[in-house]
Short mmCIF file of C-alpha atoms in Angstrom, two decimals:
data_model
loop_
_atom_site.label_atom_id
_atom_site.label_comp_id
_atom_site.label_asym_id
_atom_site.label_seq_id
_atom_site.Cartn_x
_atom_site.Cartn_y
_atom_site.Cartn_z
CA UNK G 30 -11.07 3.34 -8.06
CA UNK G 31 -12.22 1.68 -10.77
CA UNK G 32 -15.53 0.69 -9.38
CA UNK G 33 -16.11 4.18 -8.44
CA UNK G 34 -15.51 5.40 -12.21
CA UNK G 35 -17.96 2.89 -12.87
CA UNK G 36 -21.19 3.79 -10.21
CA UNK G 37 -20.17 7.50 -11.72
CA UNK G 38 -20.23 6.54 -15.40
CA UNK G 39 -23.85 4.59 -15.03
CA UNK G 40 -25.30 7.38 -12.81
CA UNK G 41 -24.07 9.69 -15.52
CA UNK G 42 -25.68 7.81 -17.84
CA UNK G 43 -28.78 7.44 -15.93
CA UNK G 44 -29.53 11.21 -15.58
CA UNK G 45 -29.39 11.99 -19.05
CA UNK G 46 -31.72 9.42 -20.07
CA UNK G 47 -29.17 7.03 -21.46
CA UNK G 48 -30.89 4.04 -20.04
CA UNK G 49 -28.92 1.22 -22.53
CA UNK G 50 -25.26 3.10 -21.62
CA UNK G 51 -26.59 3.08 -17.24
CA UNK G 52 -27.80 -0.11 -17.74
CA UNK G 53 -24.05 -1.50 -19.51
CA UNK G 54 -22.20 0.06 -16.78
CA UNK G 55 -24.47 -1.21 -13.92
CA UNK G 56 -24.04 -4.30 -15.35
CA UNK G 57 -20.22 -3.75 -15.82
CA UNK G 58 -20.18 -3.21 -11.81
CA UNK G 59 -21.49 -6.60 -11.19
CA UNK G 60 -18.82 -8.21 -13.45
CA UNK G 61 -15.76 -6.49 -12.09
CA UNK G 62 -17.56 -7.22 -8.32
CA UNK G 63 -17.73 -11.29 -9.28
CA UNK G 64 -14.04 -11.03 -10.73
CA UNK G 65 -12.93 -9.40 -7.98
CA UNK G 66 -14.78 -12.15 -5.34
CA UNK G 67 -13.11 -14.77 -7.38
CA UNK G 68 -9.56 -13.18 -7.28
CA UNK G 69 -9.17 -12.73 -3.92
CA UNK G 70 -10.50 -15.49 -2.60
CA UNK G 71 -7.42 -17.11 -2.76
CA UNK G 72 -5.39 -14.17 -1.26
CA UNK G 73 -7.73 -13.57 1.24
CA UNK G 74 -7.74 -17.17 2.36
CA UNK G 75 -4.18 -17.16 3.07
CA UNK G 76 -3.86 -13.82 4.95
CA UNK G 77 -6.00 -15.62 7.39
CA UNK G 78 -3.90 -18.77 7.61
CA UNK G 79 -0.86 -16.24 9.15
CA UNK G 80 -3.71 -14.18 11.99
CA UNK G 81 -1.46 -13.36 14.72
CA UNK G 82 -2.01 -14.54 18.66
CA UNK G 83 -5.26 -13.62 20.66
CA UNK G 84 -3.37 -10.96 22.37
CA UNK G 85 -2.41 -9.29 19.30
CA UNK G 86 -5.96 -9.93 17.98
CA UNK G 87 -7.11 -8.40 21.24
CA UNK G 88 -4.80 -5.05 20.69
CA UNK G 89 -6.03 -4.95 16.91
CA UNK G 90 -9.65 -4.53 17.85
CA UNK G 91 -9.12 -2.02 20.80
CA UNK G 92 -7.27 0.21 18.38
CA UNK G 93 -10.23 -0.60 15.49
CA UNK G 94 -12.86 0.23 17.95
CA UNK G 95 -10.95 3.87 18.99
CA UNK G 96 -10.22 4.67 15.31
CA UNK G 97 -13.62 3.95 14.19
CA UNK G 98 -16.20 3.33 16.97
CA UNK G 99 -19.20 3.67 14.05
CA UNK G 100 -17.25 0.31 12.22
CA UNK G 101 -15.81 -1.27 14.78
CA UNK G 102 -18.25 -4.30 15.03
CA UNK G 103 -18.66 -4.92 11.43
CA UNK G 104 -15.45 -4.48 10.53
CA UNK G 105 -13.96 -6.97 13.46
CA UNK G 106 -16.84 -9.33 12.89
CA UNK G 107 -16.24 -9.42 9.05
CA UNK G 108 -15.16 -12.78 7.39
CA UNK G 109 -12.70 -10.94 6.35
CA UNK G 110 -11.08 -9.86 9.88
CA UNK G 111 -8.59 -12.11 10.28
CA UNK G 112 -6.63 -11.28 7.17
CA UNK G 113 -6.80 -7.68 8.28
CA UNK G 114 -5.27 -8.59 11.15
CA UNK G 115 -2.32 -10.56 9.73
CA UNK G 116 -1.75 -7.33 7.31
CA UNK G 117 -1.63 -5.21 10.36
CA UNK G 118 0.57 -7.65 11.97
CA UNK G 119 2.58 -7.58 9.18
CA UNK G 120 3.00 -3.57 9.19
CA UNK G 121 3.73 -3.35 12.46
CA UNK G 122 6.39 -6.03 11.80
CA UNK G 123 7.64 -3.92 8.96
CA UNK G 124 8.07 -0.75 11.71
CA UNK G 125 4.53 0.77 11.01
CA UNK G 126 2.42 2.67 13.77
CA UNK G 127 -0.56 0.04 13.19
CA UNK G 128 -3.29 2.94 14.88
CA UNK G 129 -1.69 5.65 12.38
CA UNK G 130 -1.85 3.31 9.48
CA UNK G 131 -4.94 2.44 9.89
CA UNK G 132 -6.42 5.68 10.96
CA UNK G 133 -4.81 6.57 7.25
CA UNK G 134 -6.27 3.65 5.32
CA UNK G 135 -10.00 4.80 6.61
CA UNK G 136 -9.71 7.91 5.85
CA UNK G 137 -10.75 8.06 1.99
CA UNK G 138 -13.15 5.17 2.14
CA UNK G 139 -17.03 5.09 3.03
CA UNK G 140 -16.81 2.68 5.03
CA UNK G 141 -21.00 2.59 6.04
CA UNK G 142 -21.79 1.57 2.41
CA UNK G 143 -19.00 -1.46 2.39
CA UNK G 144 -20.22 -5.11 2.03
CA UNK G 145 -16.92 -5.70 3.67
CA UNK G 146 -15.23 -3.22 5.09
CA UNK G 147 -12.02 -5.61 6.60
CA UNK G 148 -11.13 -6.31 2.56
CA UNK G 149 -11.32 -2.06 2.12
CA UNK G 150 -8.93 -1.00 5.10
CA UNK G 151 -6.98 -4.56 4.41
CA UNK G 152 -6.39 -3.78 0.98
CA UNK G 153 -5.36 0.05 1.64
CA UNK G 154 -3.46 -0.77 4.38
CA UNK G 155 -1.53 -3.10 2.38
CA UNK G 156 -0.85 -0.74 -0.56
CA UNK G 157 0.28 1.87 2.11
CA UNK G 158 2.84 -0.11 4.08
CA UNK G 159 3.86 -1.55 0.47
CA UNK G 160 4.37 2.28 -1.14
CA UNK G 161 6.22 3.10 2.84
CA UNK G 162 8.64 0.45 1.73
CA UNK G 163 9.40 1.10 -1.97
CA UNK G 164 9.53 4.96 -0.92
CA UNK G 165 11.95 3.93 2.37
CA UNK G 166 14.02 1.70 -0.21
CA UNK G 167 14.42 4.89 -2.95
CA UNK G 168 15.39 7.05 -0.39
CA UNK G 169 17.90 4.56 0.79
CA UNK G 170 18.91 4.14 -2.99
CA UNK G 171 19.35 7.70 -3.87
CA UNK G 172 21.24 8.54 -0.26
CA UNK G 173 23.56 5.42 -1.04
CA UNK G 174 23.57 7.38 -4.91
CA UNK G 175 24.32 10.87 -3.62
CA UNK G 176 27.08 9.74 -0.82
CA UNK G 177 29.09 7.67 -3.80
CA UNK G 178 28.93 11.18 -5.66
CA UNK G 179 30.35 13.08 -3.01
CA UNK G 180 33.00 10.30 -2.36
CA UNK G 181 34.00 10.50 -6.25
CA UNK G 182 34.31 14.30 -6.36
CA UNK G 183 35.89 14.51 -3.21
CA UNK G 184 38.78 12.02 -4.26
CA UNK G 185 38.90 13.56 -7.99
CA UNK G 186 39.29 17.03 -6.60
CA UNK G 187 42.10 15.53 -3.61
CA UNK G 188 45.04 17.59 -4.54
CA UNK G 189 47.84 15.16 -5.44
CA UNK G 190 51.65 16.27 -4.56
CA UNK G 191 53.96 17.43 -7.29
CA UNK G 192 56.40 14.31 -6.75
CA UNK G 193 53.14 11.89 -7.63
CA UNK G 194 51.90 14.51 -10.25
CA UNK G 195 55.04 13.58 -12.25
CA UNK G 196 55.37 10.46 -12.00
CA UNK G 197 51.57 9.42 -13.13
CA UNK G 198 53.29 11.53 -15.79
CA UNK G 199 56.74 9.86 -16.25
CA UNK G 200 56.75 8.23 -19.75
CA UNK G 201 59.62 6.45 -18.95
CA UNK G 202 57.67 4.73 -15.82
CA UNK G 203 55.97 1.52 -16.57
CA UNK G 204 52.07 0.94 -15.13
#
């Protein structure tokens, strides 16, 4: 997202004439590219250390190549493959259709222009399974919320018998 705002902001620039303000944001692309390289190097490194068995693997590129025939061989050739693969292994894990997920994660992306298109769809498959979960775990929260509610109203509004009435009443009755 932000990288987008930033090609937009210097080709902005850049048609109006503004060559110092194109040039700053060009140049504030390549900063947040390097930063980016450096940060998840790291990350990206140990994704790979977790890539699941051949035949999983195996399965993972089959679905990449009928999702995205145009991509397939960059993106299952991409240094960055494996760690895709553990990610996916990890959704599907986690109870996600890996093919829909994926199919999902490609969707917004261009993924022709992509130095590495493995870290895009790796990256927005992540965030998807990750917001599946929170969203599965609210739900679960607020059903868990709602069925307490209806327990506590049903029990306050349980119609007590005259003979308990008074003697919740009975001053004479110790509690």
């Amino acid at each position: 997202m932000i990288a987008v705002a930033v090609i937009a902001a210097a080709e902005w620039h850049a048609q109006r004439g503004h060559q110092q303000q194109a040039e700053a944001a060009w140049q504030t692309g390549v900063h947040l590219h390097t930063a980016y390289q450096r940060a998840a190097a790291q990350p990206l490194a140990d994704l790979s250390q977790g890539t699941p068995d051949t035949h999983t693997l195996t399965r993972y590129q089959h679905t990449v190549q009928a999702l995205l025939p145009d991509h397939a061989t960059r993106i299952t050739t991409d240094p960055a493959w494996p760690a895709l693969a553990t990610v996916l292994a990890d959704a599907e894990h986690a109870g996600h259709d890996t093919a829909e997920i994926l199919g999902q994660a490609a969707q917004p992306h261009n993924l022709a222009d992509a130095n590495s298109p493995a870290q895009i769809l790796l990256w927005s498959v992540r965030t998807r399974t990750r917001k599946a979960t929170a969203d599965d775990r609210t739900t679960a929260a607020r059903t868990k919320t709602a069925t307490a509610r209806t327990t506590a109203t049903t029990l306050a509004a349980t119609p007590t018998s005259p003979a308990t009435d008074r003697a919740a009443h009975d001053p004479t009755r110790r509690h």
